[in-house]
XYZ file of C-alpha atoms in Angstrom:
449
model
C -10.455 -14.837 -19.124
C -7.873 -12.361 -18.070
C -4.486 -10.782 -19.600
C -1.592 -9.011 -18.471
C -0.823 -6.088 -20.232
C 2.461 -6.407 -22.542
C 6.137 -5.676 -20.395
C 9.526 -6.318 -22.459
C 10.561 -8.900 -19.840
C 14.165 -10.106 -19.712
C 14.587 -13.613 -20.269
C 16.002 -14.568 -17.009
C 18.694 -17.643 -18.138
C 20.965 -16.275 -15.835
C 18.876 -16.197 -13.141
C 17.844 -19.875 -13.979
C 21.569 -20.710 -14.084
C 21.828 -19.501 -10.861
C 18.787 -21.749 -9.242
C 20.031 -24.575 -10.766
C 23.059 -24.528 -8.746
C 20.969 -23.816 -5.879
C 19.478 -27.024 -6.694
C 22.425 -28.890 -7.668
C 23.868 -28.022 -4.317
C 20.629 -29.566 -2.370
C 20.417 -32.900 -4.748
C 24.109 -33.270 -3.939
C 23.842 -32.348 -0.247
C 21.215 -34.518 0.423
C 22.195 -37.727 -1.070
C 25.459 -37.529 0.532
C 24.018 -36.654 4.322
C 21.825 -40.163 3.185
C 24.939 -41.995 2.477
C 26.906 -40.412 4.955
C 24.615 -41.587 7.812
C 24.446 -45.421 6.164
C 27.920 -45.534 6.397
C 27.940 -45.594 2.799
C 29.533 -42.642 1.811
C 31.823 -42.955 -1.440
C 33.442 -39.896 -2.767
C 33.796 -41.107 -6.314
C 30.088 -42.151 -6.450
C 29.155 -39.174 -4.996
C 31.196 -37.395 -7.408
C 29.474 -39.281 -10.068
C 26.087 -38.683 -9.188
C 27.154 -35.018 -8.876
C 28.767 -34.828 -12.152
C 25.562 -36.308 -14.386
C 23.277 -33.677 -12.541
C 25.693 -31.380 -13.273
C 25.691 -32.088 -16.854
C 21.985 -32.736 -16.757
C 21.056 -29.525 -16.248
C 23.674 -27.888 -18.154
C 22.438 -29.451 -20.858
C 18.865 -28.434 -20.239
C 19.704 -24.921 -19.796
C 21.537 -24.548 -22.894
C 19.160 -26.301 -25.036
C 16.307 -23.722 -23.478
C 18.812 -21.122 -24.326
C 18.643 -22.221 -28.101
C 14.713 -23.122 -28.363
C 13.022 -21.462 -25.078
C 14.916 -18.524 -24.344
C 11.769 -16.297 -23.003
C 11.006 -19.582 -21.083
C 9.837 -19.384 -17.041
C 13.745 -19.238 -15.425
C 11.983 -20.849 -12.120
C 10.225 -23.619 -13.626
C 12.792 -26.016 -13.960
C 15.337 -25.439 -11.161
C 12.000 -25.848 -8.584
C 11.200 -29.293 -10.461
C 14.877 -30.333 -10.139
C 15.180 -29.799 -6.418
C 11.907 -31.364 -5.316
C 13.223 -34.548 -7.929
C 16.726 -34.612 -6.678
C 15.151 -34.553 -2.690
C 12.789 -37.554 -3.284
C 15.870 -39.284 -4.982
C 17.791 -38.992 -1.583
C 14.831 -39.953 0.349
C 13.928 -43.456 -1.578
C 17.880 -44.101 -1.579
C 16.916 -43.665 2.023
C 14.200 -46.087 2.368
C 16.136 -48.448 0.397
C 18.895 -48.455 2.973
C 16.148 -48.856 5.715
C 14.623 -51.701 4.163
C 18.127 -53.414 4.097
C 19.238 -52.751 7.852
C 15.911 -53.416 9.501
C 14.204 -55.897 7.260
C 17.048 -57.725 5.635
C 15.301 -56.759 2.183
C 17.669 -55.460 -1.143
C 15.860 -53.480 -2.567
C 16.968 -51.068 -5.713
C 14.269 -48.248 -5.550
C 16.612 -45.619 -5.888
C 18.826 -46.510 -8.880
C 15.419 -47.103 -10.981
C 14.331 -43.846 -9.785
C 17.633 -42.271 -10.924
C 16.603 -43.512 -14.939
C 13.083 -42.657 -14.519
C 14.523 -39.177 -13.740
C 16.496 -39.145 -16.623
C 14.537 -40.726 -18.979
C 11.668 -37.892 -17.718
C 14.152 -35.116 -17.778
C 15.009 -35.787 -21.670
C 11.490 -36.499 -22.582
C 10.503 -32.958 -21.030
C 13.498 -31.694 -23.437
C 11.871 -33.440 -26.681
C 8.979 -32.131 -25.699
C 10.486 -28.498 -26.270
C 12.707 -29.409 -29.233
C 9.606 -30.974 -30.869
C 6.735 -29.141 -30.340
C 7.782 -25.087 -31.211
C 4.347 -23.954 -30.814
C 1.793 -25.314 -28.190
C -1.225 -24.039 -30.294
C -0.045 -26.670 -32.633
C -1.902 -29.281 -29.762
C -5.149 -27.938 -30.736
C -5.659 -29.900 -34.013
C -5.542 -32.795 -31.752
C -8.318 -31.935 -29.280
C -10.915 -35.069 -30.375
C -7.861 -37.371 -30.363
C -6.748 -36.057 -27.253
C -9.877 -36.923 -25.362
C -10.183 -39.896 -27.284
C -6.675 -41.492 -26.369
C -7.453 -40.036 -22.572
C -10.125 -42.146 -22.127
C -8.706 -45.357 -23.675
C -5.793 -44.545 -21.167
C -8.305 -44.262 -18.308
C -10.267 -47.247 -19.274
C -7.258 -49.868 -20.146
C -6.541 -51.064 -16.288
C -10.674 -52.693 -16.378
C -9.343 -54.675 -19.906
C -9.066 -58.423 -18.718
C -5.692 -60.113 -19.146
C -4.244 -56.314 -19.265
C -4.921 -54.508 -15.987
C -3.583 -55.113 -12.878
C -5.174 -54.870 -9.122
C -2.305 -53.372 -6.759
C -3.439 -52.435 -3.358
C -6.914 -52.953 -3.794
C -7.094 -50.473 -6.625
C -7.133 -51.227 -10.701
C -5.216 -48.554 -11.758
C -2.303 -50.460 -13.313
C -1.499 -52.362 -16.902
C 0.738 -55.090 -17.327
C 3.291 -54.234 -20.196
C 6.252 -56.904 -20.905
C 6.399 -57.749 -17.645
C 6.509 -54.021 -16.376
C 3.506 -52.228 -14.300
C 2.378 -49.122 -16.037
C -0.301 -46.712 -14.763
C -1.772 -44.939 -17.912
C -3.508 -42.594 -16.137
C -0.810 -40.550 -15.168
C -0.323 -40.051 -19.061
C -4.243 -39.703 -19.544
C -4.563 -36.233 -17.580
C -2.099 -34.507 -19.655
C -4.479 -35.827 -22.914
C -7.681 -34.884 -20.945
C -5.943 -31.279 -20.108
C -5.480 -30.693 -23.974
C -9.054 -32.148 -24.762
C -10.887 -30.142 -22.181
C -9.194 -27.237 -23.207
C -9.497 -27.691 -27.015
C -13.482 -27.966 -26.400
C -13.799 -25.093 -23.810
C -12.084 -22.464 -25.926
C -14.618 -23.519 -28.606
C -17.831 -23.345 -26.326
C -16.992 -20.940 -23.748
C -19.434 -18.634 -25.257
C -22.357 -20.979 -24.514
C -21.278 -21.954 -21.360
C -20.703 -18.710 -19.782
C -23.003 -16.129 -20.704
C -26.656 -18.051 -21.064
C -28.634 -19.724 -17.773
C -30.879 -18.179 -15.187
C -30.001 -16.096 -11.959
C -30.628 -18.023 -8.614
C -29.621 -15.970 -5.434
C -27.218 -13.757 -7.227
C -25.586 -16.608 -9.311
C -26.233 -17.224 -12.602
C -26.730 -21.162 -12.968
C -26.007 -22.922 -15.911
C -28.960 -24.172 -18.255
C -30.037 -27.779 -18.471
C -29.440 -28.337 -21.822
C -25.767 -27.125 -21.318
C -24.706 -29.777 -18.708
C -24.245 -32.186 -20.902
C -20.449 -32.054 -21.044
C -20.507 -31.872 -17.052
C -23.018 -34.804 -16.638
C -20.563 -36.582 -18.579
C -17.114 -36.263 -16.634
C -19.527 -36.508 -13.651
C -20.138 -39.832 -14.617
C -16.931 -40.799 -15.666
C -15.227 -39.917 -12.384
C -18.165 -41.929 -10.459
C -17.126 -45.129 -13.038
C -13.530 -44.423 -12.159
C -14.070 -44.577 -8.360
C -16.778 -47.582 -8.607
C -14.556 -49.533 -10.883
C -10.979 -48.905 -10.452
C -11.366 -48.590 -6.773
C -9.351 -45.182 -6.948
C -11.073 -42.344 -5.237
C -7.862 -40.029 -6.259
C -8.057 -40.710 -9.742
C -11.586 -39.774 -9.916
C -11.496 -36.432 -7.898
C -8.186 -35.769 -9.830
C -10.355 -36.039 -12.997
C -13.213 -34.070 -12.074
C -11.112 -31.207 -10.088
C -9.612 -30.720 -13.819
C -12.315 -30.497 -15.666
C -14.164 -27.978 -13.363
C -11.058 -25.884 -12.895
C -10.856 -25.498 -16.339
C -14.384 -24.784 -16.735
C -14.207 -21.834 -14.207
C -11.150 -20.604 -16.183
C -12.758 -20.435 -19.436
C -15.978 -19.043 -17.956
C -15.307 -17.497 -14.924
C -18.799 -18.404 -13.441
C -18.559 -19.620 -9.777
C -21.523 -21.143 -10.221
C -20.340 -23.802 -12.540
C -17.723 -24.849 -9.375
C -20.856 -24.742 -7.140
C -22.366 -27.170 -9.281
C -19.901 -29.379 -9.716
C -18.927 -29.837 -6.451
C -22.399 -30.459 -5.203
C -22.539 -33.430 -7.442
C -19.090 -34.538 -6.796
C -20.146 -34.730 -3.286
C -23.492 -36.076 -3.576
C -22.211 -39.110 -6.099
C -19.151 -39.685 -3.862
C -21.515 -40.058 -0.375
C -23.637 -42.270 -2.684
C -20.908 -44.625 -4.006
C -19.885 -44.932 -0.072
C -22.964 -45.914 1.023
C -23.801 -48.500 -1.683
C -19.887 -49.947 -2.797
C -18.289 -51.601 0.651
C -15.050 -50.652 -0.843
C -15.285 -47.145 -1.110
C -17.065 -46.996 2.025
C -14.287 -49.037 3.903
C -12.021 -46.204 2.678
C -14.210 -43.460 4.628
C -13.962 -45.926 7.808
C -10.307 -45.624 7.800
C -10.106 -42.020 7.181
C -13.031 -41.054 9.859
C -11.905 -43.879 12.269
C -8.412 -44.389 11.654
C -7.663 -44.999 15.402
C -9.994 -47.644 16.156
C -8.586 -50.828 17.118
C -10.784 -52.912 15.275
C -9.373 -51.089 11.933
C -5.994 -51.463 13.070
C -5.527 -54.585 13.432
C -7.394 -55.823 10.330
C -4.937 -53.788 8.271
C -7.819 -50.815 6.841
C -5.991 -48.163 8.739
C -2.785 -49.301 9.515
C -0.981 -47.571 6.975
C -2.340 -44.106 7.740
C -1.480 -44.527 11.120
C 2.130 -45.547 10.923
C 2.605 -42.857 8.931
C 0.664 -40.149 11.610
C 2.864 -41.509 13.906
C 6.273 -41.030 11.646
C 5.582 -37.419 10.986
C 4.687 -36.813 14.730
C 8.142 -38.015 15.946
C 9.769 -36.209 13.334
C 8.806 -32.917 15.228
C 9.514 -29.448 13.869
C 13.059 -30.416 12.102
C 13.159 -34.245 11.765
C 15.417 -36.642 12.993
C 17.797 -35.845 10.269
C 18.113 -37.762 6.590
C 19.050 -41.465 7.199
C 17.917 -41.196 10.860
C 14.355 -42.034 11.285
C 12.711 -45.131 10.617
C 10.617 -44.437 7.586
C 10.493 -48.256 6.874
C 8.019 -48.722 9.280
C 5.325 -47.372 7.228
C 4.431 -49.500 4.443
C 5.068 -48.148 0.666
C 7.319 -45.260 2.538
C 9.102 -44.663 -0.662
C 5.888 -44.115 -3.064
C 2.391 -43.254 -1.447
C 3.972 -42.599 1.818
C 7.285 -40.808 0.818
C 5.103 -37.595 2.161
C 5.349 -39.266 5.678
C 8.981 -40.440 5.444
C 10.152 -36.554 4.775
C 8.033 -35.510 7.354
C 9.844 -37.740 9.856
C 13.461 -37.103 8.687
C 13.442 -33.480 7.503
C 10.538 -32.845 9.908
C 7.593 -30.111 9.584
C 10.096 -27.528 8.555
C 11.233 -29.917 5.534
C 7.928 -30.818 4.563
C 6.971 -27.101 4.617
C 10.038 -26.199 2.370
C 8.833 -28.658 -0.223
C 5.238 -27.856 -0.172
C 6.595 -23.981 -0.722
C 8.466 -25.442 -3.928
C 5.097 -26.847 -5.239
C 3.518 -23.847 -4.424
C 5.725 -21.497 -6.611
C 5.378 -23.980 -9.826
C 1.838 -24.127 -9.225
C 1.969 -20.330 -9.095
C 4.282 -19.980 -12.059
C 1.693 -22.304 -14.113
C -1.050 -19.534 -13.406
C 1.132 -16.852 -14.189
C 2.072 -18.321 -17.472
C -1.776 -19.409 -18.254
C -2.398 -15.183 -17.803
C 0.565 -13.978 -19.564
C -0.006 -16.324 -22.735
C -2.186 -14.528 -25.282
C -4.357 -17.181 -27.034
C -7.179 -19.000 -24.787
C -6.061 -22.296 -25.824
C -2.606 -22.004 -24.134
C -4.363 -20.370 -21.079
C -6.239 -23.321 -20.281
C -3.897 -25.787 -21.227
C -1.517 -23.705 -18.502
C -4.155 -23.481 -16.271
C -5.229 -27.089 -16.699
C -1.830 -28.181 -15.945
C -1.408 -26.150 -12.844
C -4.915 -27.336 -11.274
C -3.989 -30.646 -11.848
C -0.774 -30.247 -9.838
C -2.089 -28.309 -7.298
C -5.111 -30.725 -7.336
C -2.834 -34.049 -7.276
C -0.556 -32.549 -4.340
C -3.445 -31.960 -2.136
C -5.140 -35.517 -2.668
C -1.732 -36.785 -1.666
C -0.684 -34.798 1.357
C -4.132 -34.617 2.672
C -4.578 -38.453 2.107
C -1.407 -38.834 4.250
C -2.185 -36.402 7.146
C -6.166 -37.630 7.167
C -7.588 -34.594 5.633
C -9.325 -36.407 3.210
C -9.889 -40.066 2.614
C -6.442 -41.937 1.642
C -6.013 -42.621 -1.915
C -3.223 -44.173 -4.681
C -2.024 -41.364 -6.415
C 1.718 -40.049 -6.000
C 3.514 -37.284 -5.351
C 4.848 -35.427 -8.775
C 8.525 -35.930 -9.062
C 9.098 -37.108 -5.587
C 7.637 -40.720 -5.247
C 8.891 -43.599 -6.823
C 6.982 -44.541 -10.017
C 8.231 -44.461 -13.698
C 4.805 -43.328 -15.052
C 4.424 -40.806 -12.812
C 7.714 -39.482 -13.334
C 7.531 -39.258 -16.949
C 4.062 -37.578 -17.457
C 5.203 -35.147 -14.883
C 7.974 -33.970 -16.869
C 5.930 -33.719 -20.006
C 4.134 -31.520 -17.796
C 7.265 -29.216 -17.244
C 8.047 -29.810 -20.534
C 4.923 -28.038 -21.616
C 4.529 -25.883 -19.087
C 7.838 -24.238 -20.625
C 7.106 -24.161 -23.990
C 3.828 -22.163 -22.799
C 5.697 -19.578 -20.878
C 8.228 -19.154 -23.460
C 5.420 -17.368 -25.929
C 3.917 -15.901 -22.730
C 6.761 -13.805 -21.783
C 7.444 -13.044 -25.283
C 6.152 -9.796 -26.952
C 3.490 -9.776 -29.423
C 6.380 -8.909 -32.319
C 8.423 -11.744 -30.920
C 5.461 -13.823 -31.381
C 4.842 -13.071 -34.604
C 7.760 -14.007 -36.041
């Protein structure tokens, strides 16, 4: 694993404060535009919203100055900007449902609550976990917890099937998606396991066509994760979670061993498994049919590809600059506030707005990988790299599904789409990345203190 040479870097807290100011402006302006176009603009309400946002940002900034002074100054402003645009868009969808469907929803208000809880959770991670290396003690505990969380929706009486996917559980009358938290636990488990066994996985094996392939006896972990991914695909009917779970492991395996042959082997295994599942199981085949023949009149009229087609036409109507916040018809697409919020943004903010959002995600992934390279311990490298892979892969799976690059899945867009589980889990990821980046940007002497 590569490590950059040690440099004395500025903490960047002043830069962070300036970037938080930019994020705050985006958040407040987006909300004001939505309210204005819905004829619902009240300066007092907007002032309270702006004040709460400013207080939350300032609180995070002061806490980082005190407990993680060298943390990456770009992560927090970028996440808050994405989160703020998501809040405005979900509120816009609420207005659309009320205006055109006569359906009163409060997704926007609920999402504000989840956002505040998520930010507080991230700050709690910063405060409670002073050294990320402590997490290595819980390697196998995290593995068990992650596995249990993934399997919880399959428990009779607890799991709930929504939109054909069994990835939810009913907890005190509220639905919870445990897989969002499971991915964090699995990243910690994979990091702890790989940092212990990377020499065996990296050095041994036969050479073929210039690539050194793993020995059959070392294939156990890969086969186990592959089988678990297929079980997720078949029994939970969720191709996205399956792909995310397997992709995180494969990405971290590559970071640990730097052997492309592991990636080639893993991709080939997943491809074979996906084709077999699509051939044998009808619900997997239906996903493929909707993807490959979305414009088929029979598939559209049966509802199999209706959501996907409506989303594509919605994004197309947005053009380059969009219809403007509050001036489109995102309510025409089912689940415009959650699974298809990317289509809603594409319609109202156009290709330009969508690219700006994707650029922010790209910055986050780049900062995660930069943290992975900069931190000195192998466990921290793998955790930061794994979280970066998880974020990149999840955004690709969601955006790829909505734009018909890959089959549609049920994953949510981090910090953008409606959902409490996703919001809380992704803010925990922010807390972990900030904590690891704090050590990555310090000198050796400062870390040793």
